[in-house]
XYZ file of C-alpha atoms in Angstrom:
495
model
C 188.151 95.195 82.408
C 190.651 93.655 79.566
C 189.790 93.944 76.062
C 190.222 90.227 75.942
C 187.064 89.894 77.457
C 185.216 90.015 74.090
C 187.471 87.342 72.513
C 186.539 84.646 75.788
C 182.981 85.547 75.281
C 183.665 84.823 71.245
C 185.244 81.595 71.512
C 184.140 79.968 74.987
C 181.295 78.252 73.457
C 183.180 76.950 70.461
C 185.986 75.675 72.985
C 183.467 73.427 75.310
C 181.359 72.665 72.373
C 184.779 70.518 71.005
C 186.019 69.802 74.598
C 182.456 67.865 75.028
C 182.532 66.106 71.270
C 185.632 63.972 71.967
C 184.908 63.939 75.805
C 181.488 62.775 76.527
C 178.122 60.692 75.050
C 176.257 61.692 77.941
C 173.353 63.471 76.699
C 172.826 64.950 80.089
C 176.108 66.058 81.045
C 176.740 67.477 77.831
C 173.370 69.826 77.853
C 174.382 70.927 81.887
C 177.982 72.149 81.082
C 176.558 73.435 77.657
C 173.418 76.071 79.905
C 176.780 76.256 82.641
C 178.913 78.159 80.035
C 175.932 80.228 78.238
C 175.345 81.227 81.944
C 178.891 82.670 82.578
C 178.817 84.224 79.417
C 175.845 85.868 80.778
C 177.114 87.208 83.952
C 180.317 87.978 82.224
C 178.094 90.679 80.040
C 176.043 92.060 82.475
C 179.341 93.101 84.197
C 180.632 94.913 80.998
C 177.121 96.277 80.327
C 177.088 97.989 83.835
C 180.554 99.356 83.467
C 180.223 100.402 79.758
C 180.349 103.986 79.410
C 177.276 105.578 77.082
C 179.752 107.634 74.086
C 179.772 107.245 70.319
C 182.891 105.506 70.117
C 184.400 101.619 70.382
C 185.144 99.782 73.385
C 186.857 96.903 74.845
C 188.865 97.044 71.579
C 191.232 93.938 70.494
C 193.092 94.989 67.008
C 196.193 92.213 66.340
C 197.451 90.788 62.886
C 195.247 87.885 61.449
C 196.719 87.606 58.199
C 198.935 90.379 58.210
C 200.056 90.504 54.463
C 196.645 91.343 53.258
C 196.004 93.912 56.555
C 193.217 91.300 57.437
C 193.379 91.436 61.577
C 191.376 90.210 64.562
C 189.294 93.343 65.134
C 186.635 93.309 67.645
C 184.687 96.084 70.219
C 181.404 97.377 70.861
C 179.565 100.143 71.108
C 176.026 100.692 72.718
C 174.218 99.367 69.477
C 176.356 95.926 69.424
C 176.452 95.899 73.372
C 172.823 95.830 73.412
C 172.186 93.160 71.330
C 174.898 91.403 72.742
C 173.397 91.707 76.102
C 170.296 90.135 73.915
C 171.827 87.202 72.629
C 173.436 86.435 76.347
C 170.019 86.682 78.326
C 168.244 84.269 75.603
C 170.210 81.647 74.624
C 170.472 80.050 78.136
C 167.044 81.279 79.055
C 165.813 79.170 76.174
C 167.576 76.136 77.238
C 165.574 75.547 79.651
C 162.556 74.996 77.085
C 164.414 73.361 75.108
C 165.626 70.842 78.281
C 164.306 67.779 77.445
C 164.637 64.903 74.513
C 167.667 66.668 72.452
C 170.688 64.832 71.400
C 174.524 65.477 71.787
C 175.211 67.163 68.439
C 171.822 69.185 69.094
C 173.313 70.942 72.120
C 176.463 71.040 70.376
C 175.406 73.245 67.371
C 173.450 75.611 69.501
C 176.788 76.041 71.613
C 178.463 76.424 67.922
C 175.796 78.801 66.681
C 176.381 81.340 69.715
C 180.228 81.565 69.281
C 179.626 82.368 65.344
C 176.458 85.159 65.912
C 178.970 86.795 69.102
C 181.705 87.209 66.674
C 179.802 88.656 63.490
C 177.890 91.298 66.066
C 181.570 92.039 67.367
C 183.636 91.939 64.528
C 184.782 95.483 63.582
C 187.157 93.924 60.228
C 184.862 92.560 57.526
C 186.931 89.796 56.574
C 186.009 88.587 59.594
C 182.830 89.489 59.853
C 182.456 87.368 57.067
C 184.216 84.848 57.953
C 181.563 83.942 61.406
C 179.095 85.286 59.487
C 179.470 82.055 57.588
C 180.226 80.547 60.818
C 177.017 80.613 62.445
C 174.838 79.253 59.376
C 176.358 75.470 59.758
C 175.312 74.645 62.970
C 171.447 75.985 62.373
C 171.698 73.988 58.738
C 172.651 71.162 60.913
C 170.075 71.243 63.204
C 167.490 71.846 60.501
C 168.763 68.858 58.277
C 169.264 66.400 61.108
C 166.533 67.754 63.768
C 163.880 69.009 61.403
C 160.136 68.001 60.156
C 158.976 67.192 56.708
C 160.367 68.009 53.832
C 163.499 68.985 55.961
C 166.621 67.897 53.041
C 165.039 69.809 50.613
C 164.208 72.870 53.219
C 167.940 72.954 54.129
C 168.854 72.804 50.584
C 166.880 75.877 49.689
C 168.188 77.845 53.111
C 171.987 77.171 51.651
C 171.132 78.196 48.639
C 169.080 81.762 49.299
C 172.119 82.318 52.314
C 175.284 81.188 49.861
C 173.948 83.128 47.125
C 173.838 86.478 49.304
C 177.425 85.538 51.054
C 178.914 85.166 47.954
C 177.954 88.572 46.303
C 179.021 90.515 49.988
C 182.221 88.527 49.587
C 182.995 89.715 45.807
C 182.185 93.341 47.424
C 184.279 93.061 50.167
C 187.399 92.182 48.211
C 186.716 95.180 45.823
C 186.494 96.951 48.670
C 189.933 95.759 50.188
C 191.297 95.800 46.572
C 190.055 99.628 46.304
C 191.799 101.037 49.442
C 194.866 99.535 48.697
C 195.029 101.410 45.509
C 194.455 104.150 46.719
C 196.323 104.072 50.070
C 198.939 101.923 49.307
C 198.261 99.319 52.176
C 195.742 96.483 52.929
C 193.190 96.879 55.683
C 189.679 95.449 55.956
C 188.838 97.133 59.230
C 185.331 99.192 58.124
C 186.464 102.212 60.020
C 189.398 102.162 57.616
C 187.152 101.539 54.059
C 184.794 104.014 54.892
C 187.879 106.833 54.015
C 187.515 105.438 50.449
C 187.354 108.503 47.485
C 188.080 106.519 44.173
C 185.183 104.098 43.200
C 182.774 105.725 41.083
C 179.317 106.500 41.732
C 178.151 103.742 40.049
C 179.971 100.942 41.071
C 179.678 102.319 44.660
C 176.022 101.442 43.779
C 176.437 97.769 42.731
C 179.085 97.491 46.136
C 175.837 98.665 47.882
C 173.341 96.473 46.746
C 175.793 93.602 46.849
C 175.780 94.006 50.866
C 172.543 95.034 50.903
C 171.028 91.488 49.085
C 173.290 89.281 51.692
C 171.726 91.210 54.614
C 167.916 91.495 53.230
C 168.099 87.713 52.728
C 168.706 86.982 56.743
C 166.573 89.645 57.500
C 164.566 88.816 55.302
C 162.984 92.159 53.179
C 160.316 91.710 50.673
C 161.102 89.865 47.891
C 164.360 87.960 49.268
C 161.881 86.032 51.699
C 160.600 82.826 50.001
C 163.356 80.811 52.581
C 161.551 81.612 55.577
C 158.346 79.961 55.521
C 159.349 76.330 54.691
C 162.298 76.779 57.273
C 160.107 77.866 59.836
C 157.600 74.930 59.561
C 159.878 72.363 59.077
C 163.092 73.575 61.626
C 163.134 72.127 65.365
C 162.042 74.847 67.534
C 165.956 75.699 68.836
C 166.897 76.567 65.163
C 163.531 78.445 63.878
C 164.448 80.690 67.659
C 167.931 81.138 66.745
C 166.836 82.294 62.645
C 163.867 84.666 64.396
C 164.998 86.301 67.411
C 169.040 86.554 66.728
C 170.001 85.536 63.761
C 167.594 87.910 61.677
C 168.412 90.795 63.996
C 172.198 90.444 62.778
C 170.778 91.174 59.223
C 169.566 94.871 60.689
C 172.930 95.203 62.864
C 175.045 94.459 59.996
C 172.944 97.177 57.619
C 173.602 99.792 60.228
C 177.117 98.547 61.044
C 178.506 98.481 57.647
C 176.672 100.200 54.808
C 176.253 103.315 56.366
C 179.793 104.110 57.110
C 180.743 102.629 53.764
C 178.058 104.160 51.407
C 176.402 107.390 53.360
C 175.433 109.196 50.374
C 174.289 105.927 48.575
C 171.985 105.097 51.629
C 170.270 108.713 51.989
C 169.936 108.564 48.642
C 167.852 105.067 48.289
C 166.297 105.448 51.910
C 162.887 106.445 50.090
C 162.515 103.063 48.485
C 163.507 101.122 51.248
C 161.321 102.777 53.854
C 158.418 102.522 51.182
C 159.654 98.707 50.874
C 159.410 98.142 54.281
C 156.056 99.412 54.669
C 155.063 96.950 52.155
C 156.690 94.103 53.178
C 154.879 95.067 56.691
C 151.157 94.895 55.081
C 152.246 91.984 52.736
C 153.092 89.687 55.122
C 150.698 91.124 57.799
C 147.703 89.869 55.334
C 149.766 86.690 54.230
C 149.912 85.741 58.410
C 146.526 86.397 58.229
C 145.270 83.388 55.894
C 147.724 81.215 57.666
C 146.332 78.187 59.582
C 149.367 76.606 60.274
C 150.793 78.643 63.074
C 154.788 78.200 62.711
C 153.750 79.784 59.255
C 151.478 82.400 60.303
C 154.154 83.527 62.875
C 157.232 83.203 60.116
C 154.895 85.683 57.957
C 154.562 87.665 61.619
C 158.284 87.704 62.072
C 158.847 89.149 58.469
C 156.001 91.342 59.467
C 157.672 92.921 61.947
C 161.294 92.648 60.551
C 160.191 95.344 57.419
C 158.872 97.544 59.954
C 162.266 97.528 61.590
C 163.986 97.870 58.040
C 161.486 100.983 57.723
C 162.627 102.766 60.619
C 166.500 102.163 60.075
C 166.246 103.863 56.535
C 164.318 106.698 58.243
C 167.013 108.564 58.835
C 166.288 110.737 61.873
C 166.722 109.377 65.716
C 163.391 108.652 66.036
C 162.645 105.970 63.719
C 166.562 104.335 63.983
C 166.087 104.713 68.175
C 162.863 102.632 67.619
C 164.170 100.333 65.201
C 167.300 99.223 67.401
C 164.458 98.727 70.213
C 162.220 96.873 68.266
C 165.428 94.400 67.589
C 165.310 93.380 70.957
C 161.370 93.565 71.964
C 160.791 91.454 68.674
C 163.379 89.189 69.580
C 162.099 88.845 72.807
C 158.354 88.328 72.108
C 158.922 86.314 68.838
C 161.399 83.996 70.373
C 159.295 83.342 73.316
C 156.198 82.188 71.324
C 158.539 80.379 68.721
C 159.320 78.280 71.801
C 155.928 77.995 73.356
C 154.934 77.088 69.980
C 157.368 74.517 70.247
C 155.845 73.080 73.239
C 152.702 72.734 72.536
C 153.350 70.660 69.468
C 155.369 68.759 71.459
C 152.521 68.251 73.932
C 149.488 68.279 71.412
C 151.258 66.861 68.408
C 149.456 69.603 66.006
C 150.658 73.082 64.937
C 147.564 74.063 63.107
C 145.174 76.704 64.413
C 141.753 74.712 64.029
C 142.952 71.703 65.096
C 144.188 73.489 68.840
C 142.000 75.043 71.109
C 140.976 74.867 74.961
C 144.260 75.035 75.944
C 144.004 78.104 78.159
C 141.971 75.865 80.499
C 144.589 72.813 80.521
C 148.038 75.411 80.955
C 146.755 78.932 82.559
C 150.239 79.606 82.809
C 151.679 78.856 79.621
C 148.037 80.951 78.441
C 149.838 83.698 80.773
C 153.042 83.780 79.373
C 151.800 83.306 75.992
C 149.269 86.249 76.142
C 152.620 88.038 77.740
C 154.149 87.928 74.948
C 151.898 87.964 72.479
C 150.609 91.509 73.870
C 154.227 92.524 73.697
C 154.047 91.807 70.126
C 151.397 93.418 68.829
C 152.423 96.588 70.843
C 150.166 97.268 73.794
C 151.006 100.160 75.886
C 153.042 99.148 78.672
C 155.008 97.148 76.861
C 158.390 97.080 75.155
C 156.942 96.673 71.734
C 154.503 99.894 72.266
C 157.144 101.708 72.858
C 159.487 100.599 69.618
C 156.949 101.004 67.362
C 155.780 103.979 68.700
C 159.665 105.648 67.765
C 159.509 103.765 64.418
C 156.037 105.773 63.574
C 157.073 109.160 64.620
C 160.544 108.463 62.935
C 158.848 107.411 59.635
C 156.224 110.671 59.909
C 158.870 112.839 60.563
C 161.016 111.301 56.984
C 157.807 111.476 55.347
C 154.569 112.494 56.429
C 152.362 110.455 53.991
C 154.443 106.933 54.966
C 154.150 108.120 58.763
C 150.415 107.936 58.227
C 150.438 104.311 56.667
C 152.883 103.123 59.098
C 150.599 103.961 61.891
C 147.616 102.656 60.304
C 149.423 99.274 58.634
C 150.269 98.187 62.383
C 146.848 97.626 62.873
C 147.257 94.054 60.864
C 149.693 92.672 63.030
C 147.156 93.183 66.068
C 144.424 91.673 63.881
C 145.860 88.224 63.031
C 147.624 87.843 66.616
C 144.588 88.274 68.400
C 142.363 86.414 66.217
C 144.926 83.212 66.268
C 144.736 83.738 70.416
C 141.127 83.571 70.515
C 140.912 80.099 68.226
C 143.874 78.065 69.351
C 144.580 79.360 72.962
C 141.162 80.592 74.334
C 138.300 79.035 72.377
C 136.737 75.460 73.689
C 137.235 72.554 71.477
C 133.711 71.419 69.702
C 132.034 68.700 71.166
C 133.281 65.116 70.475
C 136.791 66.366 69.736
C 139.305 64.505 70.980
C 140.508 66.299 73.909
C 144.263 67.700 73.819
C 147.039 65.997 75.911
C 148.899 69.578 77.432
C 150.368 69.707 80.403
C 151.295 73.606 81.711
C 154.716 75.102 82.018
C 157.291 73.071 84.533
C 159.367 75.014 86.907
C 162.841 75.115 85.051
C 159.997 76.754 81.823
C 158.734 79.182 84.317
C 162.245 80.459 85.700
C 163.793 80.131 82.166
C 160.765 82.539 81.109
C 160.472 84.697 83.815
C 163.702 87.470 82.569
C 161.989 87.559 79.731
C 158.464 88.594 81.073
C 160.400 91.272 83.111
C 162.412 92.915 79.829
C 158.963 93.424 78.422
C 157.898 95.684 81.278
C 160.692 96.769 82.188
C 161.161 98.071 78.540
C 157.781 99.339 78.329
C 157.875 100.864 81.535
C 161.404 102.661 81.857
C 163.072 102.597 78.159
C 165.316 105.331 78.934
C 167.669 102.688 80.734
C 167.943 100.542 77.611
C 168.355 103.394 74.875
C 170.591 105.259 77.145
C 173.120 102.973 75.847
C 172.705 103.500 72.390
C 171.714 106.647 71.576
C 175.151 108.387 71.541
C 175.958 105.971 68.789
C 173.259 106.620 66.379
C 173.487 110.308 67.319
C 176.725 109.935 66.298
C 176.015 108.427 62.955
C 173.252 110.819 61.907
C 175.554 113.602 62.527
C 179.074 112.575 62.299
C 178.617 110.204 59.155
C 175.441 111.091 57.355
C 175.831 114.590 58.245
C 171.893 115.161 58.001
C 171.559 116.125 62.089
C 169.821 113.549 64.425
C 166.437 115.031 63.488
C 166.473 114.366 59.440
């Protein structure tokens, strides 16, 4: 298959997203050709995921002059780690169209088209100048759609998302031209390509430091990592339910890819040598906002916290530096995104349907919509890790990985996990399960339509099938990080 197969998956979406601007005002026609091209996309990935070849190194590889004085070029490939996630972002996004079907606008299907040509391009882009470049990219449309689409206090939430994201941007960008600026010193030509900065030898320990962090504070902030999170909860209450999906199951999950991607190549020594704080920070982060979900009763909120939850487990495991815990952590990128995206959108309808988010104001729904009850106890399971599921088996990786990096930390991990089980089932029980008390008014719900059910139904399967047979999935992926414990950390694929 051509190279140039990445680049129509890239920019496809971006191409019929301005085709249909100046084209059409049908609403309609607009949101059909819009799930028609997320669905070729689709089938055009499961055909490179079926041919792609399991080995440590890049394919599908388009290198060609972008701004050719400074060495900055059009650099994109994949490897197991990015073609996994890719093969994420392609099964969701049209999936989730189909919940999000009805009573959108033009520009609203618009941005999400936008938004999927700028997160393809930063998980592909193997030249950091343009990684930058759609990493900035895909925050417009979702600022968009929060500021035009969005509930309460929705100006001043999008002004506080620009802010957090334009802060972190900025610093990655000062690094990244130090970087550039660096290798041409010492090389005596321009390149941005990461496999080319990584050969760096003449920035000093410290500054190497400071280069670090700089990354490390643009990357924490999507994710987001404990204390860089204050952004999330506002923008999870008060986004439409296609952007808070987009920030939770894709968007965040760059943050992780790019950490992986980037720093460790760039600063190996820098990241074995921090990896103690940042699994300990993770750890926190996982009990912090385990206990903040906990006192939620607003449940966009309570699942934001549960999202962040989740996410500093993740960060745990890919600072854990053995197979286990990074393994787990690339696996628990796509059973989070998975399970968290499908509740984000449930979530979404039943507001819709009720016209209330909060916990004690819900209730007898399970007798109203016993499928949506299904699918949402699905998924929910899936989150909290139940054996037979694909979460089970992520975090199950991420706790031996963190045990074997530190016994002491394994031990917490295992127990902290615990919390996450606690506040899911206990928000279940009151605003899915439980009858509403007499003389309430009774909740208009209606259960899930057909196009819901079909749009939900790969979904429910990638759970089990995860759970069930994993090896297919990491397969894909483990010659990579095999090949970045031991080829660029050089600490084996153990520890």
């Amino acid at each position: 298959m051509s190279s140039d197969i990445l680049s129509f998956i890239i920019f496809l979406p971006a191409v019929v997203a301005f085709g249909l601007m100046i084209t059409t005002k049908d609403v309609n026609t607009i949101r059909n050709i819009a799930f028609l091209t997320t669905t070729v996309i689709l089938a055009l990935v499961l055909k490179i995921y079926i041919e792609f070849v399991p080995s440590a190194g890049m394919q599908f590889v388009t290198n060609v002059p972008w701004i050719e004085t400074y060495g900055i070029n059009y650099y994109v490939g994949l490897d197991g780690f990015s073609l996994t996630i890719l093969l994420m972002i392609a099964i969701l996004i049209p999936t989730s169209y189909l919940l999000l079907w009805e009573g959108k606008t033009k520009g609203y299907w618009i941005n999400m088209l936008l938004v999927q040509t700028g997160v393809t391009g930063t998980l592909l882009s193997l030249d950091v100048i343009l990684f930058y470049f759609f990493w900035e990219v895909m925050l417009l449309p979702v600022f968009l759609l929060i500021g035009q689409y969005g509930f309460g206090d929705k100006v001043f939430t999008t002004i506080k998302v620009t802010v957090y994201t334009m802060l972190g941007s900025l610093l990655m960008f000062i690094a990244i031209l130090y970087l550039g600026v660096a290798y041409h010193n010492e090389f005596g030509v321009w390149s941005f390509a990461y496999d080319k900065l990584m050969h760096i030898t003449t920035i000093s320990y410290d500054t190497r430091v400071w280069l670090f962090l700089a990354f490390l504070t643009a990357f924490a902030i999507k994710i987001p990592i404990f204390p860089l999170h204050t952004w999330i909860m506002d923008t999870y209450k008060n986004a439409p339910t296609g952007a808070v999906f987009l920030l939770s199951s894709i968007m965040a999950k760059l943050g992780v890819y790019a950490i992986v991607r980037f720093m460790i190549p760039i600063f190996p020594e820098i990241y074995v040598e921090f990896s103690m704080w940042f699994v300990a920070i993770g750890l926190f982060g996982l009990v912090y906002f385990g206990i903040a979900a906990l006192m939620q009763d607003d449940i966009k909120r309570m699942f934001a916290y549960s999202s962040a939850s989740h996410l500093s487990f993740i960060s745990a495991g890919i600072f854990s530096l053995n197979s286990y815990g990074v393994n787990g952590a690339l696996y628990l990128i796509i059973a989070h995104a998975i399970a968290t995206g499908a509740l984000f959108l449930l979530v979404g309808l039943m507001q819709e349907q009720t016209g209330f988010k909060t916990i004690k104001d819900l209730g007898g729904i399970a007798k109203k919509a016993p499928i949506f009850t299904f699918v949402f106890a699905v998924m929910l399971f899936a989150n909290v890790g139940l054996p037979g599921t694909n979460g089970f088996v992520s975090e199950l990786l991420i706790i031996f990985g963190i045990y074997e990096f530190n016994h002491t930390l394994g031990y917490i991990g295992a127990l902290t996990v615990i919390i996450g089980a606690a506040y899911m089932l206990w928000m279940f029980q009151r605003a899915i399960l439980q009858d509403r008390p007499e003389g309430a008014v009774e909740l208009k719900m209606r259960d899930l339509k057909i196009k819901e059910i079909i749009g939900l139904i790969p979904w429910i399967i990638l759970v089990f099938l995860m759970g069930l047979y994993p090896e297919i999935f990491i397969n894909k992926f483990e010659p990579t990080v095999t090949h970045y414990l031991n080829d660029i950390l050089q600490i084996g694929a153990t520890k």
